[in-house]
C-alpha angles and dihedrals in degrees: 000000000000121000093247093049093050091046090050091054093048090047092049092050091048091048093052092046092048090049091051092051093045095240099107097124093046092050089046090054089048092052092048090051092047092050091048091051091051091051095045098040109053093179091058092050091047091049089057091052097041110112092196093065110080118241090239089061092047091049090050091051092049091049093047093049100041108027110117092008100074136043116279090243091056091049091048092053089052089053094047093049093047090049087056090049093241101121090131087071095059098091090048091046090053091050093046091048089058091050093050092044089056091049096053092044094048094242119154116208113214134169126211126193118200136168092239134023115281121254117226090254093053091045090054091049092050091047089053090050090051091049090054093047096046100030089224123128100219127057130196101199119197111199125206128181117214115167091194092076086066095207143344122047146272112220123193118192115172106309094340125095127193110196110192095153125137090231091060093044091052091049090050091050091048089051091051092050092050089057098049107172093194098067112076113223117228 
């Protein structure tokens, strides 16, 4: 079984259990925090993947770091996974949990890249555009600022991308000028 597939199954089980117990939002917050820690702290993520460190030691570290700070269900899934010696899957499980949480709650994740930070009015307009594209009522908008696009925006919704940036328009114009049909080549 591939790593992603196993992580997806663990995440789905955790999601259903959290939903049953009425702690879905708390576990979701825990998984987001865990994923953020793994991204920001490379040593922690490497420790989880290190085959030399015994799973008892990894479980003890997870308990020490997260006990009292996360929901009991989250802590218990950490214990179960470490007992099965699959700690390396935890960051992927956390990421997959977020994906599945968004699916069951009808949240569309979209990213927008602009040359300057979005104003609240522009953010609202882009969220409305994403709602029309995805036909979902909630939007989780990830904003990026990239001054190289000069102006406009690049919007990614699922597997679709709308590139309405000045940089792309200038490149397109440059390409059209380079293939001028009115000048006869000798």
